[in-house]
Amino acid sequence: MRKPILGALFSALLTLTAAMALRAADATLAVAAVAAVAVLFTWYAQLHSTEERGTLGLANPASAVTLAVVGRRPWGTLLPVLAAHTVGAVIGGFVALALEDRLGDTLVFTQPGLVVTTVGATLVGLLGAWTTLSIDGGGNDALSAVPAVVGGAVLPLGLIAAFQPAAVIGLATAGLVPWDVALMAAGVVLAASAVGAYAVSLLVPQE
């Protein structure tokens, strides 16, 4: 029970961080703040990983999907993980919405379109799968910043947390991203995470 609660808490905090980062002085600072929080949560989640089971799903539901595809976590745990992250992100979104009058204007210059969202989210999901498997295999936790930075570079700034699909739902709850775009981004990232994990498992078979 503790781990789903942690996942919900992480998604709520990342949603709040992204909502506040969108009020930063410039876009680079906004992306850096979200990437730093992603690395921190990944580091904490990785502390609980074992040889039999990866726990990066605590930090990101897309990571949970990736690890399930390669057999590093049971498929039966995915639904509770996704639900916990989504609930946490929605709560974070409502808190951000309540604080909106105190946070000022956002840095969102353009509303993301569905085509740009799909292409960008696919890239972010594939990179996310690669970084998840790299970190789970003993790589540096700082790799978890890669999808966040790439997402900030290739997607409209409103999708600053596209690498974490639950947080995008939270940003939609806060009114910072249109719902159709948020749902598209979340679904594509999850699907790309699964495809990326499968491709890596084919190229580098598990021993």
PDB file of N, CA and C in Angstrom, residues 67-158:
ATOM      1  N   LEU A  67       9.074  -1.513 -17.542  1.00  0.00           N
ATOM      2  CA  LEU A  67       9.602  -2.632 -16.750  1.00  0.00           C
ATOM      3  C   LEU A  67       8.709  -3.862 -16.852  1.00  0.00           C
ATOM      4  N   ALA A  68       7.414  -3.652 -16.997  1.00  0.00           N
ATOM      5  CA  ALA A  68       6.505  -4.799 -17.158  1.00  0.00           C
ATOM      6  C   ALA A  68       6.770  -5.516 -18.480  1.00  0.00           C
ATOM      7  N   VAL A  69       7.037  -4.759 -19.524  1.00  0.00           N
ATOM      8  CA  VAL A  69       7.286  -5.362 -20.840  1.00  0.00           C
ATOM      9  C   VAL A  69       8.509  -6.272 -20.807  1.00  0.00           C
ATOM     10  N   VAL A  70       9.533  -5.885 -20.052  1.00  0.00           N
ATOM     11  CA  VAL A  70      10.761  -6.702 -20.009  1.00  0.00           C
ATOM     12  C   VAL A  70      10.773  -7.678 -18.825  1.00  0.00           C
ATOM     13  N   GLY A  71       9.634  -7.800 -18.133  1.00  0.00           N
ATOM     14  CA  GLY A  71       9.533  -8.777 -17.053  1.00  0.00           C
ATOM     15  C   GLY A  71      10.131  -8.359 -15.739  1.00  0.00           C
ATOM     16  N   ARG A  72      10.358  -7.055 -15.553  1.00  0.00           N
ATOM     17  CA  ARG A  72      10.950  -6.572 -14.304  1.00  0.00           C
ATOM     18  C   ARG A  72       9.907  -6.168 -13.277  1.00  0.00           C
ATOM     19  N   ARG A  73       8.621  -6.248 -13.622  1.00  0.00           N
ATOM     20  CA  ARG A  73       7.548  -6.090 -12.646  1.00  0.00           C
ATOM     21  C   ARG A  73       6.316  -6.790 -13.192  1.00  0.00           C
ATOM     22  N   PRO A  74       5.457  -7.318 -12.310  1.00  0.00           N
ATOM     23  CA  PRO A  74       4.264  -8.059 -12.763  1.00  0.00           C
ATOM     24  C   PRO A  74       3.264  -7.148 -13.485  1.00  0.00           C
ATOM     25  N   TRP A  75       2.659  -7.673 -14.544  1.00  0.00           N
ATOM     26  CA  TRP A  75       1.647  -6.912 -15.264  1.00  0.00           C
ATOM     27  C   TRP A  75       0.464  -6.569 -14.366  1.00  0.00           C
ATOM     28  N   GLY A  76       0.172  -7.445 -13.416  1.00  0.00           N
ATOM     29  CA  GLY A  76      -0.967  -7.218 -12.537  1.00  0.00           C
ATOM     30  C   GLY A  76      -0.840  -5.991 -11.654  1.00  0.00           C
ATOM     31  N   THR A  77       0.374  -5.453 -11.524  1.00  0.00           N
ATOM     32  CA  THR A  77       0.557  -4.262 -10.682  1.00  0.00           C
ATOM     33  C   THR A  77       0.362  -2.967 -11.456  1.00  0.00           C
ATOM     34  N   LEU A  78       0.226  -3.057 -12.768  1.00  0.00           N
ATOM     35  CA  LEU A  78       0.181  -1.833 -13.572  1.00  0.00           C
ATOM     36  C   LEU A  78      -1.049  -0.977 -13.296  1.00  0.00           C
ATOM     37  N   LEU A  79      -2.217  -1.603 -13.241  1.00  0.00           N
ATOM     38  CA  LEU A  79      -3.443  -0.827 -13.056  1.00  0.00           C
ATOM     39  C   LEU A  79      -3.419  -0.026 -11.750  1.00  0.00           C
ATOM     40  N   PRO A  80      -3.067  -0.642 -10.602  1.00  0.00           N
ATOM     41  CA  PRO A  80      -2.971   0.156  -9.373  1.00  0.00           C
ATOM     42  C   PRO A  80      -1.952   1.283  -9.471  1.00  0.00           C
ATOM     43  N   VAL A  81      -0.826   1.010 -10.139  1.00  0.00           N
ATOM     44  CA  VAL A  81       0.215   2.032 -10.283  1.00  0.00           C
ATOM     45  C   VAL A  81      -0.303   3.203 -11.118  1.00  0.00           C
ATOM     46  N   LEU A  82      -0.903   2.893 -12.263  1.00  0.00           N
ATOM     47  CA  LEU A  82      -1.435   3.948 -13.127  1.00  0.00           C
ATOM     48  C   LEU A  82      -2.530   4.745 -12.420  1.00  0.00           C
ATOM     49  N   ALA A  83      -3.391   4.023 -11.694  1.00  0.00           N
ATOM     50  CA  ALA A  83      -4.473   4.703 -10.978  1.00  0.00           C
ATOM     51  C   ALA A  83      -3.930   5.617  -9.887  1.00  0.00           C
ATOM     52  N   ALA A  84      -2.951   5.129  -9.131  1.00  0.00           N
ATOM     53  CA  ALA A  84      -2.384   5.930  -8.042  1.00  0.00           C
ATOM     54  C   ALA A  84      -1.717   7.193  -8.581  1.00  0.00           C
ATOM     55  N   HIS A  85      -0.922   7.037  -9.643  1.00  0.00           N
ATOM     56  CA  HIS A  85      -0.256   8.199 -10.231  1.00  0.00           C
ATOM     57  C   HIS A  85      -1.274   9.206 -10.760  1.00  0.00           C
ATOM     58  N   THR A  86      -2.326   8.714 -11.404  1.00  0.00           N
ATOM     59  CA  THR A  86      -3.326   9.616 -11.975  1.00  0.00           C
ATOM     60  C   THR A  86      -4.068  10.380 -10.885  1.00  0.00           C
ATOM     61  N   VAL A  87      -4.458   9.674  -9.829  1.00  0.00           N
ATOM     62  CA  VAL A  87      -5.145  10.343  -8.715  1.00  0.00           C
ATOM     63  C   VAL A  87      -4.253  11.414  -8.097  1.00  0.00           C
ATOM     64  N   GLY A  88      -2.987  11.068  -7.879  1.00  0.00           N
ATOM     65  CA  GLY A  88      -2.054  12.033  -7.308  1.00  0.00           C
ATOM     66  C   GLY A  88      -1.885  13.252  -8.196  1.00  0.00           C
ATOM     67  N   ALA A  89      -1.755  13.016  -9.511  1.00  0.00           N
ATOM     68  CA  ALA A  89      -1.565  14.131 -10.445  1.00  0.00           C
ATOM     69  C   ALA A  89      -2.792  15.033 -10.495  1.00  0.00           C
ATOM     70  N   VAL A  90      -3.980  14.433 -10.474  1.00  0.00           N
ATOM     71  CA  VAL A  90      -5.214  15.233 -10.493  1.00  0.00           C
ATOM     72  C   VAL A  90      -5.305  16.086  -9.232  1.00  0.00           C
ATOM     73  N   ILE A  91      -4.941  15.507  -8.095  1.00  0.00           N
ATOM     74  CA  ILE A  91      -4.933  16.294  -6.851  1.00  0.00           C
ATOM     75  C   ILE A  91      -3.939  17.453  -6.969  1.00  0.00           C
ATOM     76  N   GLY A  92      -2.755  17.152  -7.493  1.00  0.00           N
ATOM     77  CA  GLY A  92      -1.763  18.210  -7.708  1.00  0.00           C
ATOM     78  C   GLY A  92      -2.285  19.277  -8.648  1.00  0.00           C
ATOM     79  N   GLY A  93      -3.028  18.855  -9.670  1.00  0.00           N
ATOM     80  CA  GLY A  93      -3.605  19.809 -10.612  1.00  0.00           C
ATOM     81  C   GLY A  93      -4.634  20.727  -9.962  1.00  0.00           C
ATOM     82  N   PHE A  94      -5.455  20.160  -9.081  1.00  0.00           N
ATOM     83  CA  PHE A  94      -6.446  20.979  -8.381  1.00  0.00           C
ATOM     84  C   PHE A  94      -5.766  21.980  -7.445  1.00  0.00           C
ATOM     85  N   VAL A  95      -4.681  21.546  -6.795  1.00  0.00           N
ATOM     86  CA  VAL A  95      -3.939  22.473  -5.930  1.00  0.00           C
ATOM     87  C   VAL A  95      -3.353  23.604  -6.763  1.00  0.00           C
ATOM     88  N   ALA A  96      -2.757  23.257  -7.919  1.00  0.00           N
ATOM     89  CA  ALA A  96      -2.200  24.287  -8.804  1.00  0.00           C
ATOM     90  C   ALA A  96      -3.289  25.237  -9.286  1.00  0.00           C
ATOM     91  N   LEU A  97      -4.465  24.691  -9.565  1.00  0.00           N
ATOM     92  CA  LEU A  97      -5.594  25.515 -10.020  1.00  0.00           C
ATOM     93  C   LEU A  97      -6.023  26.481  -8.920  1.00  0.00           C
ATOM     94  N   ALA A  98      -6.018  25.992  -7.673  1.00  0.00           N
ATOM     95  CA  ALA A  98      -6.401  26.839  -6.548  1.00  0.00           C
ATOM     96  C   ALA A  98      -5.388  27.963  -6.312  1.00  0.00           C
ATOM     97  N   LEU A  99      -4.127  27.699  -6.675  1.00  0.00           N
ATOM     98  CA  LEU A  99      -3.069  28.696  -6.462  1.00  0.00           C
ATOM     99  C   LEU A  99      -2.861  29.603  -7.664  1.00  0.00           C
ATOM    100  N   GLU A 100      -3.649  29.399  -8.712  1.00  0.00           N
ATOM    101  CA  GLU A 100      -3.403  30.073  -9.990  1.00  0.00           C
ATOM    102  C   GLU A 100      -3.299  31.587  -9.850  1.00  0.00           C
ATOM    103  N   ASP A 101      -4.174  32.197  -9.069  1.00  0.00           N
ATOM    104  CA  ASP A 101      -4.175  33.654  -8.928  1.00  0.00           C
ATOM    105  C   ASP A 101      -2.890  34.163  -8.279  1.00  0.00           C
ATOM    106  N   ARG A 102      -2.219  33.314  -7.517  1.00  0.00           N
ATOM    107  CA  ARG A 102      -1.002  33.741  -6.827  1.00  0.00           C
ATOM    108  C   ARG A 102       0.270  33.463  -7.632  1.00  0.00           C
ATOM    109  N   LEU A 103       0.150  32.640  -8.669  1.00  0.00           N
ATOM    110  CA  LEU A 103       1.340  32.217  -9.398  1.00  0.00           C
ATOM    111  C   LEU A 103       1.683  33.112 -10.586  1.00  0.00           C
ATOM    112  N   GLY A 104       0.757  33.899 -11.068  1.00  0.00           N
ATOM    113  CA  GLY A 104       1.045  34.786 -12.190  1.00  0.00           C
ATOM    114  C   GLY A 104       0.885  34.116 -13.541  1.00  0.00           C
ATOM    115  N   ASP A 105       1.331  34.825 -14.578  1.00  0.00           N
ATOM    116  CA  ASP A 105       1.173  34.345 -15.953  1.00  0.00           C
ATOM    117  C   ASP A 105       2.129  33.195 -16.251  1.00  0.00           C
ATOM    118  N   THR A 106       1.736  32.353 -17.210  1.00  0.00           N
ATOM    119  CA  THR A 106       2.574  31.218 -17.583  1.00  0.00           C
ATOM    120  C   THR A 106       3.460  31.565 -18.775  1.00  0.00           C
ATOM    121  N   LEU A 107       4.439  30.669 -19.000  1.00  0.00           N
ATOM    122  CA  LEU A 107       5.354  30.817 -20.135  1.00  0.00           C
ATOM    123  C   LEU A 107       4.849  30.103 -21.378  1.00  0.00           C
ATOM    124  N   VAL A 108       3.626  29.588 -21.356  1.00  0.00           N
ATOM    125  CA  VAL A 108       3.100  28.849 -22.497  1.00  0.00           C
ATOM    126  C   VAL A 108       2.829  29.838 -23.632  1.00  0.00           C
ATOM    127  N   PHE A 109       3.606  29.729 -24.701  1.00  0.00           N
ATOM    128  CA  PHE A 109       3.464  30.674 -25.799  1.00  0.00           C
ATOM    129  C   PHE A 109       2.440  30.200 -26.827  1.00  0.00           C
ATOM    130  N   THR A 110       2.370  28.917 -27.082  1.00  0.00           N
ATOM    131  CA  THR A 110       1.430  28.383 -28.064  1.00  0.00           C
ATOM    132  C   THR A 110       0.750  27.146 -27.505  1.00  0.00           C
ATOM    133  N   GLN A 111      -0.475  26.924 -27.916  1.00  0.00           N
ATOM    134  CA  GLN A 111      -1.168  25.706 -27.513  1.00  0.00           C
ATOM    135  C   GLN A 111      -0.671  24.548 -28.391  1.00  0.00           C
ATOM    136  N   PRO A 112      -0.327  23.435 -27.781  1.00  0.00           N
ATOM    137  CA  PRO A 112       0.176  22.305 -28.568  1.00  0.00           C
ATOM    138  C   PRO A 112      -0.913  21.695 -29.438  1.00  0.00           C
ATOM    139  N   GLY A 113      -0.571  21.344 -30.692  1.00  0.00           N
ATOM    140  CA  GLY A 113      -1.493  20.662 -31.584  1.00  0.00           C
ATOM    141  C   GLY A 113      -1.360  19.158 -31.432  1.00  0.00           C
ATOM    142  N   LEU A 114      -2.344  18.434 -31.935  1.00  0.00           N
ATOM    143  CA  LEU A 114      -2.348  16.979 -31.767  1.00  0.00           C
ATOM    144  C   LEU A 114      -1.226  16.297 -32.548  1.00  0.00           C
ATOM    145  N   VAL A 115      -0.903  16.813 -33.735  1.00  0.00           N
ATOM    146  CA  VAL A 115       0.154  16.193 -34.535  1.00  0.00           C
ATOM    147  C   VAL A 115       1.508  16.371 -33.852  1.00  0.00           C
ATOM    148  N   VAL A 116       1.814  17.592 -33.453  1.00  0.00           N
ATOM    149  CA  VAL A 116       3.072  17.864 -32.752  1.00  0.00           C
ATOM    150  C   VAL A 116       3.145  17.064 -31.460  1.00  0.00           C
ATOM    151  N   THR A 117       2.027  16.992 -30.761  1.00  0.00           N
ATOM    152  CA  THR A 117       1.965  16.231 -29.511  1.00  0.00           C
ATOM    153  C   THR A 117       2.274  14.757 -29.753  1.00  0.00           C
ATOM    154  N   THR A 118       1.674  14.183 -30.785  1.00  0.00           N
ATOM    155  CA  THR A 118       1.878  12.759 -31.075  1.00  0.00           C
ATOM    156  C   THR A 118       3.332  12.457 -31.415  1.00  0.00           C
ATOM    157  N   VAL A 119       3.904  13.262 -32.298  1.00  0.00           N
ATOM    158  CA  VAL A 119       5.295  13.035 -32.710  1.00  0.00           C
ATOM    159  C   VAL A 119       6.244  13.242 -31.532  1.00  0.00           C
ATOM    160  N   GLY A 120       6.061  14.340 -30.818  1.00  0.00           N
ATOM    161  CA  GLY A 120       6.937  14.632 -29.685  1.00  0.00           C
ATOM    162  C   GLY A 120       6.804  13.621 -28.570  1.00  0.00           C
ATOM    163  N   ALA A 121       5.574  13.223 -28.266  1.00  0.00           N
ATOM    164  CA  ALA A 121       5.356  12.261 -27.189  1.00  0.00           C
ATOM    165  C   ALA A 121       5.924  10.891 -27.548  1.00  0.00           C
ATOM    166  N   THR A 122       5.882  10.536 -28.828  1.00  0.00           N
ATOM    167  CA  THR A 122       6.480   9.270 -29.262  1.00  0.00           C
ATOM    168  C   THR A 122       7.982   9.270 -28.999  1.00  0.00           C
ATOM    169  N   LEU A 123       8.640  10.354 -29.372  1.00  0.00           N
ATOM    170  CA  LEU A 123      10.082  10.473 -29.132  1.00  0.00           C
ATOM    171  C   LEU A 123      10.400  10.418 -27.644  1.00  0.00           C
ATOM    172  N   VAL A 124       9.619  11.149 -26.854  1.00  0.00           N
ATOM    173  CA  VAL A 124       9.840  11.179 -25.411  1.00  0.00           C
ATOM    174  C   VAL A 124       9.606   9.799 -24.797  1.00  0.00           C
ATOM    175  N   GLY A 125       8.560   9.100 -25.250  1.00  0.00           N
ATOM    176  CA  GLY A 125       8.290   7.765 -24.717  1.00  0.00           C
ATOM    177  C   GLY A 125       9.384   6.772 -25.043  1.00  0.00           C
ATOM    178  N   LEU A 126       9.893   6.820 -26.275  1.00  0.00           N
ATOM    179  CA  LEU A 126      10.979   5.915 -26.659  1.00  0.00           C
ATOM    180  C   LEU A 126      12.239   6.211 -25.862  1.00  0.00           C
ATOM    181  N   LEU A 127      12.564   7.486 -25.709  1.00  0.00           N
ATOM    182  CA  LEU A 127      13.726   7.850 -24.896  1.00  0.00           C
ATOM    183  C   LEU A 127      13.523   7.463 -23.437  1.00  0.00           C
ATOM    184  N   GLY A 128      12.285   7.617 -22.968  1.00  0.00           N
ATOM    185  CA  GLY A 128      11.984   7.251 -21.588  1.00  0.00           C
ATOM    186  C   GLY A 128      12.194   5.773 -21.335  1.00  0.00           C
ATOM    187  N   ALA A 129      11.805   4.941 -22.297  1.00  0.00           N
ATOM    188  CA  ALA A 129      12.019   3.495 -22.159  1.00  0.00           C
ATOM    189  C   ALA A 129      13.501   3.180 -22.088  1.00  0.00           C
ATOM    190  N   TRP A 130      14.283   3.803 -22.966  1.00  0.00           N
ATOM    191  CA  TRP A 130      15.726   3.589 -22.965  1.00  0.00           C
ATOM    192  C   TRP A 130      16.359   4.008 -21.635  1.00  0.00           C
ATOM    193  N   THR A 131      15.969   5.202 -21.131  1.00  0.00           N
ATOM    194  CA  THR A 131      16.567   5.664 -19.879  1.00  0.00           C
ATOM    195  C   THR A 131      16.133   4.791 -18.703  1.00  0.00           C
ATOM    196  N   THR A 132      14.868   4.365 -18.706  1.00  0.00           N
ATOM    197  CA  THR A 132      14.387   3.496 -17.627  1.00  0.00           C
ATOM    198  C   THR A 132      15.194   2.210 -17.561  1.00  0.00           C
ATOM    199  N   LEU A 133      15.383   1.573 -18.710  1.00  0.00           N
ATOM    200  CA  LEU A 133      16.128   0.313 -18.737  1.00  0.00           C
ATOM    201  C   LEU A 133      17.604   0.531 -18.432  1.00  0.00           C
ATOM    202  N   SER A 134      18.143   1.661 -18.836  1.00  0.00           N
ATOM    203  CA  SER A 134      19.541   1.975 -18.533  1.00  0.00           C
ATOM    204  C   SER A 134      19.742   2.159 -17.035  1.00  0.00           C
ATOM    205  N   ILE A 135      18.848   2.921 -16.413  1.00  0.00           N
ATOM    206  CA  ILE A 135      18.955   3.166 -14.967  1.00  0.00           C
ATOM    207  C   ILE A 135      18.701   1.885 -14.189  1.00  0.00           C
ATOM    208  N   ASP A 136      17.684   1.124 -14.604  1.00  0.00           N
ATOM    209  CA  ASP A 136      17.370  -0.133 -13.929  1.00  0.00           C
ATOM    210  C   ASP A 136      18.531  -1.124 -14.033  1.00  0.00           C
ATOM    211  N   GLY A 137      19.302  -0.996 -15.109  1.00  0.00           N
ATOM    212  CA  GLY A 137      20.454  -1.875 -15.294  1.00  0.00           C
ATOM    213  C   GLY A 137      21.714  -1.392 -14.607  1.00  0.00           C
ATOM    214  N   GLY A 138      21.602  -0.321 -13.844  1.00  0.00           N
ATOM    215  CA  GLY A 138      22.753   0.172 -13.097  1.00  0.00           C
ATOM    216  C   GLY A 138      23.307   1.486 -13.602  1.00  0.00           C
ATOM    217  N   GLY A 139      22.643   2.111 -14.589  1.00  0.00           N
ATOM    218  CA  GLY A 139      23.111   3.390 -15.111  1.00  0.00           C
ATOM    219  C   GLY A 139      22.868   4.533 -14.139  1.00  0.00           C
ATOM    220  N   ASN A 140      23.431   5.672 -14.461  1.00  0.00           N
ATOM    221  CA  ASN A 140      23.334   6.854 -13.605  1.00  0.00           C
ATOM    222  C   ASN A 140      21.894   7.366 -13.551  1.00  0.00           C
ATOM    223  N   ASP A 141      21.432   7.701 -12.352  1.00  0.00           N
ATOM    224  CA  ASP A 141      20.072   8.222 -12.182  1.00  0.00           C
ATOM    225  C   ASP A 141      19.845   9.519 -12.952  1.00  0.00           C
ATOM    226  N   ALA A 142      20.919  10.257 -13.213  1.00  0.00           N
ATOM    227  CA  ALA A 142      20.790  11.525 -13.926  1.00  0.00           C
ATOM    228  C   ALA A 142      20.251  11.343 -15.344  1.00  0.00           C
ATOM    229  N   LEU A 143      20.317  10.109 -15.861  1.00  0.00           N
ATOM    230  CA  LEU A 143      19.758   9.847 -17.190  1.00  0.00           C
ATOM    231  C   LEU A 143      18.268  10.154 -17.252  1.00  0.00           C
ATOM    232  N   SER A 144      17.604  10.120 -16.104  1.00  0.00           N
ATOM    233  CA  SER A 144      16.162  10.379 -16.092  1.00  0.00           C
ATOM    234  C   SER A 144      15.829  11.809 -16.484  1.00  0.00           C
ATOM    235  N   ALA A 145      16.839  12.678 -16.538  1.00  0.00           N
ATOM    236  CA  ALA A 145      16.609  14.050 -16.981  1.00  0.00           C
ATOM    237  C   ALA A 145      16.475  14.129 -18.501  1.00  0.00           C
ATOM    238  N   VAL A 146      16.981  13.116 -19.212  1.00  0.00           N
ATOM    239  CA  VAL A 146      17.007  13.175 -20.680  1.00  0.00           C
ATOM    240  C   VAL A 146      15.616  13.338 -21.298  1.00  0.00           C
ATOM    241  N   PRO A 147      14.627  12.481 -20.944  1.00  0.00           N
ATOM    242  CA  PRO A 147      13.302  12.663 -21.547  1.00  0.00           C
ATOM    243  C   PRO A 147      12.676  14.016 -21.205  1.00  0.00           C
ATOM    244  N   ALA A 148      12.911  14.501 -19.989  1.00  0.00           N
ATOM    245  CA  ALA A 148      12.347  15.792 -19.595  1.00  0.00           C
ATOM    246  C   ALA A 148      12.946  16.920 -20.425  1.00  0.00           C
ATOM    247  N   VAL A 149      14.257  16.890 -20.618  1.00  0.00           N
ATOM    248  CA  VAL A 149      14.931  17.934 -21.395  1.00  0.00           C
ATOM    249  C   VAL A 149      14.524  17.860 -22.861  1.00  0.00           C
ATOM    250  N   VAL A 150      14.482  16.638 -23.411  1.00  0.00           N
ATOM    251  CA  VAL A 150      14.083  16.479 -24.810  1.00  0.00           C
ATOM    252  C   VAL A 150      12.633  16.920 -25.000  1.00  0.00           C
ATOM    253  N   GLY A 151      11.762  16.546 -24.057  1.00  0.00           N
ATOM    254  CA  GLY A 151      10.372  16.973 -24.138  1.00  0.00           C
ATOM    255  C   GLY A 151      10.244  18.482 -24.116  1.00  0.00           C
ATOM    256  N   GLY A 152      11.034  19.124 -23.266  1.00  0.00           N
ATOM    257  CA  GLY A 152      11.011  20.579 -23.205  1.00  0.00           C
ATOM    258  C   GLY A 152      11.518  21.221 -24.476  1.00  0.00           C
ATOM    259  N   ALA A 153      12.377  20.492 -25.216  1.00  0.00           N
ATOM    260  CA  ALA A 153      12.956  21.046 -26.445  1.00  0.00           C
ATOM    261  C   ALA A 153      12.064  20.828 -27.667  1.00  0.00           C
ATOM    262  N   VAL A 154      11.393  19.675 -27.739  1.00  0.00           N
ATOM    263  CA  VAL A 154      10.667  19.333 -28.965  1.00  0.00           C
ATOM    264  C   VAL A 154       9.162  19.554 -28.866  1.00  0.00           C
ATOM    265  N   LEU A 155       8.659  19.787 -27.669  1.00  0.00           N
ATOM    266  CA  LEU A 155       7.223  19.982 -27.491  1.00  0.00           C
ATOM    267  C   LEU A 155       6.937  21.402 -27.012  1.00  0.00           C
ATOM    268  N   PRO A 156       5.731  21.913 -27.266  1.00  0.00           N
ATOM    269  CA  PRO A 156       5.344  23.198 -26.674  1.00  0.00           C
ATOM    270  C   PRO A 156       5.503  23.149 -25.157  1.00  0.00           C
ATOM    271  N   LEU A 157       5.873  24.273 -24.573  1.00  0.00           N
ATOM    272  CA  LEU A 157       6.254  24.290 -23.157  1.00  0.00           C
ATOM    273  C   LEU A 157       5.141  23.820 -22.230  1.00  0.00           C
ATOM    274  N   GLY A 158       3.893  23.924 -22.663  1.00  0.00           N
ATOM    275  CA  GLY A 158       2.794  23.455 -21.822  1.00  0.00           C
ATOM    276  C   GLY A 158       2.888  21.983 -21.509  1.00  0.00           C
TER     277      GLY A 158
END
